[in-house]
Backbone as JSON Lines, residues from 0, in Angstrom:
{"i":0,"aa":"M","n":[34.21,8.41,-42.66],"ca":[33.73,8.12,-41.38],"c":[33.37,9.13,-40.6]}
{"i":1,"aa":"S","n":[32.11,9.66,-40.17],"ca":[31.91,10.73,-39.58],"c":[32.35,10.77,-38.05]}
{"i":2,"aa":"S","n":[32.44,11.77,-37.04],"ca":[32.7,11.91,-36.03],"c":[31.75,11.1,-35.14]}
{"i":3,"aa":"R","n":[30.49,11.13,-35.3],"ca":[29.45,10.47,-34.85],"c":[29.55,9.01,-34.65]}
{"i":4,"aa":"T","n":[29.89,8.32,-35.99],"ca":[30.11,6.87,-36.05],"c":[31.37,6.57,-35.32]}
{"i":5,"aa":"G","n":[32.23,7.3,-35.41],"ca":[33.61,7.08,-34.51],"c":[33.23,7.06,-33.0]}
{"i":6,"aa":"L","n":[32.25,8.08,-32.33],"ca":[31.97,7.79,-31.15],"c":[31.26,6.8,-30.8]}
{"i":7,"aa":"R","n":[30.53,6.36,-31.48],"ca":[29.59,5.2,-31.33],"c":[30.4,3.82,-31.43]}
{"i":8,"aa":"L","n":[31.38,3.87,-32.17],"ca":[32.35,2.64,-32.21],"c":[33.05,2.63,-30.74]}
{"i":9,"aa":"F","n":[33.7,3.89,-30.49],"ca":[34.42,4.03,-29.35],"c":[33.53,3.63,-28.1]}
{"i":10,"aa":"Q","n":[32.6,4.23,-27.75],"ca":[31.32,3.77,-26.65],"c":[31.18,2.22,-26.72]}
{"i":11,"aa":"T","n":[30.8,1.84,-27.89],"ca":[30.59,0.18,-27.96],"c":[31.85,-0.39,-27.67]}
{"i":12,"aa":"F","n":[33.05,-0.26,-28.0],"ca":[34.29,-0.98,-27.8],"c":[34.51,-0.6,-26.15]}
{"i":13,"aa":"R","n":[34.33,0.46,-25.76],"ca":[34.43,0.82,-24.14],"c":[33.69,-0.06,-23.32]}
{"i":14,"aa":"Q","n":[32.3,-0.18,-23.77],"ca":[31.4,-1.25,-22.86],"c":[31.7,-2.63,-23.18]}
{"i":15,"aa":"L","n":[32.14,-3.09,-24.21],"ca":[32.62,-4.47,-24.17],"c":[34.07,-4.79,-23.47]}
{"i":16,"aa":"R","n":[34.77,-3.62,-23.41],"ca":[36.21,-3.93,-22.69],"c":[35.75,-3.65,-20.96]}
{"i":17,"aa":"A","n":[34.82,-3.08,-20.6],"ca":[34.76,-2.87,-19.18],"c":[34.53,-3.96,-18.31]}
{"i":18,"aa":"P","n":[34.01,-4.99,-18.62],"ca":[33.78,-6.18,-17.77],"c":[35.12,-6.86,-17.73]}
{"i":19,"aa":"A","n":[35.81,-6.82,-18.9],"ca":[37.24,-7.49,-18.72],"c":[38.16,-6.75,-17.73]}
{"i":20,"aa":"R","n":[38.13,-5.46,-17.93],"ca":[39.02,-4.56,-17.28],"c":[38.41,-4.73,-15.67]}
{"i":21,"aa":"R","n":[37.26,-4.58,-15.41],"ca":[36.86,-4.86,-14.05],"c":[37.55,-6.18,-13.28]}
{"i":22,"aa":"S","n":[37.31,-7.36,-13.95],"ca":[37.77,-8.64,-13.3],"c":[39.23,-8.71,-13.33]}
{"i":23,"aa":"I","n":[40.04,-7.96,-14.1],"ca":[41.64,-7.92,-13.97],"c":[42.08,-7.03,-12.73]}
{"i":24,"aa":"S","n":[41.35,-5.84,-12.73],"ca":[41.6,-4.99,-11.56],"c":[41.04,-5.75,-10.13]}
{"i":25,"aa":"K","n":[40.21,-6.47,-10.15],"ca":[39.61,-7.0,-8.77],"c":[40.69,-8.19,-8.21]}
{"i":26,"aa":"R","n":[41.51,-8.61,-9.22],"ca":[42.39,-9.76,-8.79],"c":[43.49,-9.12,-7.85]}
{"i":27,"aa":"Y","n":[43.83,-7.59,-8.07],"ca":[44.67,-7.19,-7.18],"c":[44.32,-6.42,-5.91]}
{"i":28,"aa":"E","n":[42.97,-6.33,-5.69],"ca":[42.4,-5.79,-4.72],"c":[42.47,-6.73,-3.56]}
{"i":29,"aa":"T","n":[42.68,-6.19,-2.28],"ca":[42.81,-6.79,-1.18],"c":[41.22,-7.3,-0.92]}
{"i":30,"aa":"S","n":[41.35,-8.45,-0.19],"ca":[39.89,-8.95,0.3],"c":[39.74,-8.72,1.87]}
{"i":31,"aa":"Q","n":[38.6,-8.19,1.94],"ca":[38.28,-7.91,3.46],"c":[37.18,-8.85,3.83]}
{"i":32,"aa":"A","n":[36.77,-8.85,5.04],"ca":[35.73,-9.75,5.32],"c":[34.47,-9.26,5.11]}
{"i":33,"aa":"A","n":[33.64,-9.96,4.71],"ca":[32.17,-9.47,4.23],"c":[31.32,-9.03,5.28]}
{"i":34,"aa":"P","n":[30.62,-8.05,5.31],"ca":[29.9,-7.45,6.53],"c":[28.86,-8.42,6.93]}
{"i":35,"aa":"T","n":[28.77,-8.67,8.21],"ca":[27.86,-9.59,9.03],"c":[26.34,-9.05,8.67]}
{"i":36,"aa":"I","n":[25.54,-9.84,8.51],"ca":[24.12,-9.61,8.33],"c":[23.71,-10.13,9.71]}
{"i":37,"aa":"P","n":[22.98,-9.02,10.39],"ca":[22.45,-9.66,11.82],"c":[21.2,-10.65,11.44]}
{"i":38,"aa":"T","n":[21.41,-11.79,12.07],"ca":[20.2,-12.79,11.91],"c":[19.07,-12.45,12.51]}
{"i":39,"aa":"Q","n":[17.93,-12.62,11.67],"ca":[16.73,-12.3,12.24],"c":[15.96,-13.42,13.02]}
{"i":40,"aa":"S","n":[15.16,-13.09,13.83],"ca":[14.3,-13.82,14.57],"c":[13.2,-14.61,13.55]}
{"i":41,"aa":"L","n":[12.66,-15.75,13.95],"ca":[11.63,-16.36,13.01],"c":[10.33,-15.58,12.86]}
{"i":42,"aa":"A","n":[10.16,-14.63,13.77],"ca":[8.85,-13.78,13.63],"c":[9.42,-12.63,12.6]}
{"i":43,"aa":"Q","n":[10.39,-12.31,12.74],"ca":[10.8,-11.07,11.53],"c":[10.87,-11.79,10.23]}
{"i":44,"aa":"R","n":[11.53,-13.05,10.15],"ca":[11.62,-13.79,8.73],"c":[10.33,-13.95,8.53]}
{"i":45,"aa":"L","n":[9.14,-14.51,9.02],"ca":[7.75,-14.74,8.68],"c":[7.12,-13.38,8.04]}
{"i":46,"aa":"W","n":[7.64,-12.36,8.8],"ca":[6.97,-10.8,8.62],"c":[7.43,-10.28,7.1]}
{"i":47,"aa":"T","n":[8.71,-10.62,6.8],"ca":[9.37,-9.69,5.67],"c":[9.48,-10.66,4.66]}
{"i":48,"aa":"S","n":[9.13,-11.96,4.65],"ca":[9.44,-13.02,3.67],"c":[8.28,-12.68,2.51]}
{"i":49,"aa":"P","n":[8.6,-13.03,1.42],"ca":[7.79,-12.78,0.1],"c":[6.38,-13.5,0.08]}
{"i":50,"aa":"V","n":[6.49,-14.72,1.03],"ca":[5.28,-15.6,1.47],"c":[5.01,-15.3,2.6]}
{"i":51,"aa":"G","n":[5.1,-14.31,3.29],"ca":[4.92,-14.18,4.83],"c":[3.58,-13.95,5.27]}
{"i":52,"aa":"V","n":[3.45,-13.65,6.45],"ca":[2.3,-13.61,7.19],"c":[1.31,-12.39,6.67]}
{"i":53,"aa":"K","n":[2.04,-11.39,6.02],"ca":[1.35,-10.02,5.78],"c":[0.88,-10.28,4.16]}
{"i":54,"aa":"T","n":[0.94,-11.34,3.77],"ca":[0.66,-11.5,2.27],"c":[-0.62,-12.46,2.1]}
{"i":55,"aa":"V","n":[-1.07,-12.55,0.71],"ca":[-2.22,-13.35,0.39],"c":[-1.5,-14.82,0.2]}
{"i":56,"aa":"H","n":[-0.27,-15.16,-0.16],"ca":[0.56,-16.04,-0.11],"c":[0.53,-17.06,0.84]}
{"i":57,"aa":"F","n":[0.12,-16.32,2.2],"ca":[0.16,-17.31,3.55],"c":[-1.24,-17.33,3.73]}
{"i":58,"aa":"W","n":[-2.06,-16.56,3.8],"ca":[-3.32,-16.89,4.2],"c":[-4.25,-17.6,3.17]}
{"i":59,"aa":"A","n":[-4.15,-17.71,2.23],"ca":[-4.85,-18.24,1.01],"c":[-4.57,-20.1,1.45]}
{"i":60,"aa":"P","n":[-3.53,-20.24,1.73],"ca":[-3.11,-21.73,1.94],"c":[-3.96,-22.14,3.24]}
{"i":61,"aa":"V","n":[-3.66,-21.06,4.32],"ca":[-4.18,-21.19,5.36],"c":[-5.72,-21.71,5.46]}
{"i":62,"aa":"M","n":[-6.47,-20.76,4.81],"ca":[-7.58,-21.1,4.56],"c":[-8.02,-22.15,3.58]}
{"i":63,"aa":"K","n":[-7.35,-22.61,2.77],"ca":[-7.7,-23.73,1.85],"c":[-7.5,-25.1,2.6]}
{"i":64,"aa":"W","n":[-6.79,-25.13,4.05],"ca":[-6.85,-26.13,4.71],"c":[-8.16,-26.65,5.26]}
{"i":65,"aa":"L","n":[-9.07,-25.79,5.24],"ca":[-10.44,-26.1,5.64],"c":[-10.93,-26.85,4.62]}
{"i":66,"aa":"I","n":[-10.78,-26.71,3.18],"ca":[-11.42,-27.49,2.49],"c":[-10.78,-29.02,2.6]}
{"i":67,"aa":"V","n":[-9.61,-29.04,2.87],"ca":[-8.9,-30.23,2.81],"c":[-9.75,-31.06,4.13]}
{"i":68,"aa":"L","n":[-9.71,-30.19,5.3],"ca":[-10.43,-31.02,6.56],"c":[-11.98,-31.25,6.11]}
{"i":69,"aa":"A","n":[-12.75,-30.54,5.2],"ca":[-13.85,-30.95,4.86],"c":[-14.12,-32.29,4.01]}
{"i":70,"aa":"G","n":[-12.93,-32.3,3.15],"ca":[-12.9,-33.72,2.34],"c":[-12.65,-34.75,3.31]}
{"i":71,"aa":"V","n":[-11.67,-34.5,4.52],"ca":[-11.13,-35.67,5.34],"c":[-12.67,-36.01,5.99]}
{"i":72,"aa":"S","n":[-13.37,-34.96,6.71],"ca":[-14.65,-35.25,7.25],"c":[-15.52,-36.23,6.54]}
{"i":73,"aa":"D","n":[-15.42,-36.0,5.17],"ca":[-16.44,-36.72,4.28],"c":[-16.0,-38.15,4.25]}
{"i":74,"aa":"F","n":[-14.91,-38.78,4.94],"ca":[-14.62,-40.12,4.92],"c":[-15.64,-40.9,5.73]}
{"i":75,"aa":"A","n":[-16.21,-40.03,6.7],"ca":[-17.09,-40.58,7.6],"c":[-18.53,-40.73,7.15]}
{"i":76,"aa":"R","n":[-18.72,-40.09,5.84],"ca":[-20.25,-40.41,5.21],"c":[-19.98,-41.34,4.35]}
{"i":77,"aa":"P","n":[-21.23,-42.09,4.24],"ca":[-21.21,-43.19,3.18],"c":[-20.99,-42.75,1.71]}
{"i":78,"aa":"A","n":[-20.58,-43.59,0.99],"ca":[-19.97,-43.14,-0.52],"c":[-21.22,-43.06,-1.34]}
{"i":79,"aa":"E","n":[-22.41,-43.31,-0.94],"ca":[-23.77,-43.2,-1.9],"c":[-24.06,-41.68,-1.48]}
{"i":80,"aa":"N","n":[-23.57,-41.06,-0.72],"ca":[-23.89,-39.46,-0.36],"c":[-22.89,-38.65,-1.05]}
{"i":81,"aa":"L","n":[-21.86,-39.3,-1.55],"ca":[-20.67,-38.25,-1.97],"c":[-21.01,-38.07,-3.51]}
{"i":82,"aa":"S","n":[-20.59,-36.72,-3.95],"ca":[-20.63,-36.46,-5.27],"c":[-19.36,-36.82,-6.16]}
{"i":83,"aa":"L","n":[-19.46,-37.43,-7.29],"ca":[-18.37,-37.94,-8.05],"c":[-17.86,-36.6,-8.85]}
{"i":84,"aa":"T","n":[-18.76,-35.73,-9.09],"ca":[-18.08,-34.73,-9.89],"c":[-17.38,-33.61,-9.11]}
{"i":85,"aa":"Q","n":[-17.79,-33.38,-7.88],"ca":[-17.25,-32.49,-7.08],"c":[-15.84,-32.99,-6.59]}
{"i":86,"aa":"N","n":[-15.89,-34.35,-6.21],"ca":[-14.57,-34.82,-5.7],"c":[-13.49,-35.01,-7.14]}
{"i":87,"aa":"L","n":[-14.06,-35.17,-8.26],"ca":[-13.22,-35.07,-9.25],"c":[-12.65,-33.77,-9.52]}
{"i":88,"aa":"A","n":[-13.44,-32.74,-9.2],"ca":[-13.05,-31.27,-9.32],"c":[-11.93,-31.07,-8.36]}
{"i":89,"aa":"L","n":[-12.1,-31.64,-7.31],"ca":[-11.19,-31.38,-6.08],"c":[-9.78,-32.13,-6.35]}
{"i":90,"aa":"T","n":[-9.84,-33.23,-7.14],"ca":[-8.77,-33.86,-7.57],"c":[-7.99,-33.29,-8.57]}
{"i":91,"aa":"A","n":[-8.73,-32.8,-9.56],"ca":[-8.12,-31.88,-10.52],"c":[-7.53,-30.58,-10.15]}
{"i":92,"aa":"T","n":[-8.34,-29.97,-9.16],"ca":[-7.59,-28.71,-8.65],"c":[-6.35,-28.91,-7.68]}
{"i":93,"aa":"G","n":[-6.39,-30.0,-6.92],"ca":[-5.14,-30.2,-6.11],"c":[-3.95,-30.73,-7.13]}
{"i":94,"aa":"A","n":[-4.17,-31.48,-8.17],"ca":[-3.14,-31.71,-9.23],"c":[-2.72,-30.74,-9.94]}
{"i":95,"aa":"I","n":[-3.28,-29.9,-10.6],"ca":[-3.11,-28.77,-11.32],"c":[-2.33,-27.62,-10.42]}
{"i":96,"aa":"W","n":[-2.85,-27.47,-9.4],"ca":[-2.13,-26.33,-8.52],"c":[-1.01,-26.65,-7.83]}
{"i":97,"aa":"T","n":[-0.86,-27.73,-7.57],"ca":[0.16,-28.39,-6.92],"c":[1.63,-28.18,-7.92]}
{"i":98,"aa":"R","n":[1.23,-28.35,-9.21],"ca":[2.47,-27.82,-10.19],"c":[2.46,-26.72,-10.37]}
{"i":99,"aa":"W","n":[1.57,-25.76,-10.43],"ca":[1.52,-24.52,-10.62],"c":[2.15,-23.67,-9.49]}
{"i":100,"aa":"C","n":[2.11,-24.25,-8.37],"ca":[2.66,-23.45,-7.05],"c":[4.36,-23.39,-7.39]}
{"i":101,"aa":"F","n":[4.96,-24.48,-7.97],"ca":[6.21,-24.33,-8.17],"c":[6.78,-23.59,-9.41]}
{"i":102,"aa":"V","n":[5.83,-23.19,-10.14],"ca":[6.01,-22.38,-11.49],"c":[6.09,-20.96,-11.24]}
{"i":103,"aa":"I","n":[5.17,-20.54,-10.3],"ca":[5.15,-19.36,-10.09],"c":[6.05,-18.55,-9.02]}
{"i":104,"aa":"K","n":[6.23,-17.2,-9.22],"ca":[6.98,-16.86,-8.36],"c":[6.53,-15.73,-7.47]}
{"i":105,"aa":"P","n":[6.72,-15.44,-6.09],"ca":[7.59,-16.54,-5.31],"c":[7.02,-17.97,-5.27]}
{"i":106,"aa":"R","n":[7.83,-18.86,-5.14],"ca":[7.34,-20.2,-5.1],"c":[6.85,-20.43,-3.76]}
{"i":107,"aa":"N","n":[5.77,-21.16,-3.89],"ca":[4.83,-21.31,-2.46],"c":[4.9,-22.57,-1.98]}
{"i":108,"aa":"V","n":[5.42,-23.02,-1.39],"ca":[5.66,-24.43,-0.9],"c":[4.5,-24.75,-0.01]}
{"i":109,"aa":"L","n":[3.96,-23.91,0.81],"ca":[2.61,-24.36,1.82],"c":[1.37,-24.26,0.81]}
{"i":110,"aa":"L","n":[1.28,-23.58,-0.19],"ca":[0.17,-23.63,-1.2],"c":[0.26,-24.98,-1.65]}
{"i":111,"aa":"A","n":[1.42,-25.37,-2.26],"ca":[1.91,-26.63,-3.07],"c":[1.57,-27.9,-1.99]}
{"i":112,"aa":"T","n":[1.64,-27.87,-0.63],"ca":[1.35,-28.58,0.35],"c":[-0.13,-28.91,0.45]}
{"i":113,"aa":"V","n":[-0.82,-27.82,0.38],"ca":[-2.31,-27.98,0.7],"c":[-2.82,-28.36,-0.42]}
{"i":114,"aa":"N","n":[-2.57,-27.95,-1.61],"ca":[-2.96,-28.72,-2.92],"c":[-2.75,-30.17,-3.16]}
{"i":115,"aa":"F","n":[-1.44,-30.63,-2.62],"ca":[-1.35,-31.92,-2.97],"c":[-2.1,-32.83,-1.94]}
{"i":116,"aa":"F","n":[-2.3,-32.34,-0.67],"ca":[-3.23,-32.95,-0.12],"c":[-4.71,-32.84,-0.3]}
{"i":117,"aa":"L","n":[-5.17,-31.95,-1.13],"ca":[-6.47,-31.77,-1.49],"c":[-6.44,-32.78,-2.51]}
{"i":118,"aa":"G","n":[-5.6,-33.07,-3.54],"ca":[-5.69,-33.82,-4.47],"c":[-5.88,-35.32,-3.94]}
{"i":119,"aa":"C","n":[-4.84,-35.55,-2.93],"ca":[-5.05,-36.92,-2.34],"c":[-6.42,-37.23,-1.84]}
{"i":120,"aa":"V","n":[-6.75,-36.17,-1.03],"ca":[-8.26,-36.53,-0.62],"c":[-9.24,-36.67,-1.58]}
{"i":121,"aa":"G","n":[-8.99,-36.08,-2.65],"ca":[-10.0,-35.97,-3.85],"c":[-9.85,-37.55,-4.63]}
{"i":122,"aa":"V","n":[-8.69,-38.06,-4.68],"ca":[-8.39,-39.36,-5.31],"c":[-9.12,-40.4,-4.34]}
{"i":123,"aa":"A","n":[-8.73,-40.13,-2.85],"ca":[-9.31,-41.25,-2.26],"c":[-10.69,-41.29,-2.28]}
{"i":124,"aa":"Q","n":[-11.52,-40.15,-2.37],"ca":[-12.94,-40.02,-2.33],"c":[-13.67,-40.63,-3.46]}
{"i":125,"aa":"V","n":[-12.77,-40.15,-4.74],"ca":[-13.27,-40.89,-6.02],"c":[-13.12,-42.26,-6.03]}
{"i":126,"aa":"T","n":[-12.05,-42.85,-5.45],"ca":[-11.98,-44.11,-5.53],"c":[-13.14,-44.82,-4.4]}
{"i":127,"aa":"R","n":[-13.39,-44.22,-3.47],"ca":[-14.49,-44.61,-2.89],"c":[-15.85,-44.79,-3.59]}
{"i":128,"aa":"I","n":[-15.92,-43.75,-4.06],"ca":[-17.1,-43.5,-5.11],"c":[-17.3,-44.68,-6.01]}
{"i":129,"aa":"L","n":[-16.47,-44.67,-6.87],"ca":[-16.49,-45.69,-7.92],"c":[-16.34,-47.24,-7.49]}
{"i":130,"aa":"M","n":[-15.71,-47.51,-6.37],"ca":[-15.88,-48.69,-5.56],"c":[-17.1,-49.04,-5.31]}
{"i":131,"aa":"Y","n":[-17.79,-48.08,-4.76],"ca":[-19.35,-48.21,-4.25],"c":[-20.18,-48.55,-5.45]}
{"i":132,"aa":"Q","n":[-20.2,-47.8,-6.41],"ca":[-20.85,-47.94,-7.78],"c":[-20.71,-49.24,-8.36]}
{"i":133,"aa":"R","n":[-19.24,-49.74,-8.15],"ca":[-19.16,-51.05,-9.0],"c":[-19.78,-51.95,-8.11]}
{"i":134,"aa":"S","n":[-19.59,-51.91,-6.75],"ca":[-20.34,-53.04,-6.22],"c":[-21.74,-53.11,-6.13]}
{"i":135,"aa":"I","n":[-22.52,-51.84,-6.48],"ca":[-23.75,-52.09,-6.85],"c":[-24.33,-52.58,-8.34]}
{"i":136,"aa":"K","n":[-23.48,-52.16,-9.18],"ca":[-23.61,-52.78,-10.51],"c":[-22.89,-54.17,-10.82]}
{"i":137,"aa":"N","n":[-22.08,-54.35,-10.17],"ca":[-21.3,-55.68,-9.97],"c":[-20.62,-55.63,-11.67]}
{"i":138,"aa":"G","n":[-20.03,-54.49,-11.82],"ca":[-19.37,-54.44,-13.16],"c":[-17.72,-53.85,-12.76]}
{"i":139,"aa":"T","n":[-17.27,-53.9,-13.8],"ca":[-15.85,-53.37,-13.49],"c":[-15.78,-51.97,-13.27]}
{"i":140,"aa":"L","n":[-14.7,-51.53,-12.65],"ca":[-14.5,-50.01,-12.33],"c":[-14.42,-49.21,-13.73]}
{"i":141,"aa":"S","n":[-13.84,-49.71,-14.79],"ca":[-13.75,-48.97,-15.95],"c":[-15.13,-48.66,-16.55]}
{"i":142,"aa":"Q","n":[-16.06,-49.69,-16.34],"ca":[-17.3,-49.53,-16.87],"c":[-18.23,-48.51,-16.21]}
{"i":143,"aa":"V","n":[-18.13,-48.55,-14.75],"ca":[-18.59,-47.61,-14.0],"c":[-18.23,-46.22,-14.27]}
{"i":144,"aa":"A","n":[-16.85,-46.0,-14.6],"ca":[-16.34,-44.64,-14.75],"c":[-16.76,-44.31,-16.27]}
{"i":145,"aa":"K","n":[-16.96,-45.21,-17.1],"ca":[-17.56,-44.79,-18.48],"c":[-18.92,-44.38,-18.32]}
{"i":146,"aa":"E","n":[-19.78,-45.13,-17.64],"ca":[-21.3,-44.77,-17.3],"c":[-21.3,-43.37,-16.83]}
{"i":147,"aa":"D","n":[-20.68,-43.25,-15.8],"ca":[-20.72,-41.95,-15.14],"c":[-20.11,-40.63,-16.26]}
{"i":148,"aa":"A","n":[-19.31,-41.07,-16.91],"ca":[-18.67,-39.87,-18.01],"c":[-20.05,-39.66,-18.9]}
{"i":149,"aa":"K","n":[-20.83,-40.71,-19.25],"ca":[-21.87,-40.71,-20.24],"c":[-22.74,-39.86,-19.66]}
{"i":150,"aa":"D","n":[-23.01,-40.06,-18.3],"ca":[-24.2,-39.47,-17.42],"c":[-23.69,-37.83,-17.41]}
{"i":151,"aa":"M","n":[-22.41,-37.51,-17.2],"ca":[-22.04,-36.1,-17.18],"c":[-22.13,-35.56,-18.42]}
{"i":152,"aa":"A","n":[-21.72,-36.28,-19.61],"ca":[-22.12,-35.54,-21.07],"c":[-23.26,-35.25,-21.16]}
{"i":153,"aa":"E","n":[-24.3,-36.29,-20.99],"ca":[-25.65,-36.01,-21.06],"c":[-26.19,-34.84,-20.4]}
{"i":154,"aa":"T","n":[-25.69,-34.61,-18.97],"ca":[-25.98,-33.38,-18.2],"c":[-25.76,-32.25,-18.76]}
{"i":155,"aa":"A","n":[-24.47,-32.26,-19.51],"ca":[-23.73,-31.04,-20.06],"c":[-24.55,-30.57,-21.31]}
{"i":156,"aa":"K","n":[-24.91,-31.82,-22.06],"ca":[-25.58,-31.29,-23.26],"c":[-26.9,-30.81,-22.82]}
{"i":157,"aa":"G","n":[-27.71,-31.34,-22.06],"ca":[-29.19,-30.69,-21.58],"c":[-28.86,-29.1,-21.17]}
{"i":158,"aa":"A","n":[-27.75,-28.97,-20.39],"ca":[-27.63,-27.65,-19.86],"c":[-27.33,-26.62,-20.93]}
{"i":159,"aa":"S","n":[-26.41,-27.04,-22.17],"ca":[-26.17,-26.42,-23.25],"c":[-27.38,-26.16,-24.12]}
{"i":160,"aa":"R","n":[-28.36,-27.19,-24.23],"ca":[-29.41,-26.98,-24.83],"c":[-30.62,-25.85,-24.29]}
{"i":161,"aa":"D","n":[-30.72,-25.88,-23.12],"ca":[-31.21,-24.86,-22.29],"c":[-30.79,-23.57,-22.41]}
{"i":162,"aa":"V","n":[-29.47,-23.47,-22.38],"ca":[-28.77,-22.13,-22.59],"c":[-29.12,-21.64,-24.12]}
{"i":163,"aa":"A","n":[-28.97,-22.5,-25.1],"ca":[-29.3,-22.38,-26.42],"c":[-30.88,-21.82,-26.69]}
{"i":164,"aa":"A","n":[-31.71,-22.44,-26.09],"ca":[-33.13,-22.1,-26.29],"c":[-33.24,-20.66,-25.56]}
{"i":165,"aa":"K","n":[-32.62,-20.46,-24.52],"ca":[-32.83,-19.33,-23.81],"c":[-32.3,-18.08,-24.67]}
{"i":166,"aa":"A","n":[-31.25,-18.36,-25.51],"ca":[-30.81,-17.35,-26.22],"c":[-31.51,-17.08,-27.68]}
{"i":167,"aa":"K","n":[-32.14,-18.22,-28.05],"ca":[-33.05,-17.97,-29.16],"c":[-34.38,-17.0,-28.66]}
{"i":168,"aa":"D","n":[-34.73,-17.29,-27.6],"ca":[-35.75,-16.69,-26.97],"c":[-35.54,-15.28,-26.84]}
{"i":169,"aa":"A","n":[-34.23,-14.96,-26.23],"ca":[-33.94,-13.63,-26.02],"c":[-33.73,-12.93,-27.33]}
{"i":170,"aa":"A","n":[-33.17,-13.69,-28.36],"ca":[-32.97,-13.07,-29.54],"c":[-34.49,-12.78,-30.3]}
{"i":171,"aa":"G","n":[-35.13,-13.58,-30.07],"ca":[-36.6,-13.32,-30.73],"c":[-37.43,-12.24,-30.14]}
{"i":172,"aa":"A","n":[-37.1,-12.06,-28.91],"ca":[-37.96,-11.13,-28.03],"c":[-37.55,-9.51,-28.27]}
């Protein structure tokens, strides 16, 4: 066994024993009062917080409340003037980002709250639209939803055909 291998073994053994040695020695130390941290005012905590006033984590949810207020103001509009796809997008956005706000670090409760309400407004508006369409067609809610899905699929197919035609024109030119 070379001296280098012996040194490595010694250092590894020393690192493994270090935590055990520390815990034993701390048992005999005298305990002192923990240093007191001066309490911060509300303004100081808001300023120094990871989701505080000086970060985008604060201002993005504040501005997103305007989207929620716009959705709430749409309750005064008749259901025939509302867009189903737009309100489905608001519902999906609210649901997805509410969950995501608890996954990311720092956890942003303010953003989760605004996204939750965005999803709630979207669900209420989608329900209004589907109930209106059902009352016109005298069909069930699921039939109306299926017809709307077919309409959206046809719109997407038409858009994809337009893009494909433009791509062929560009390739041929």
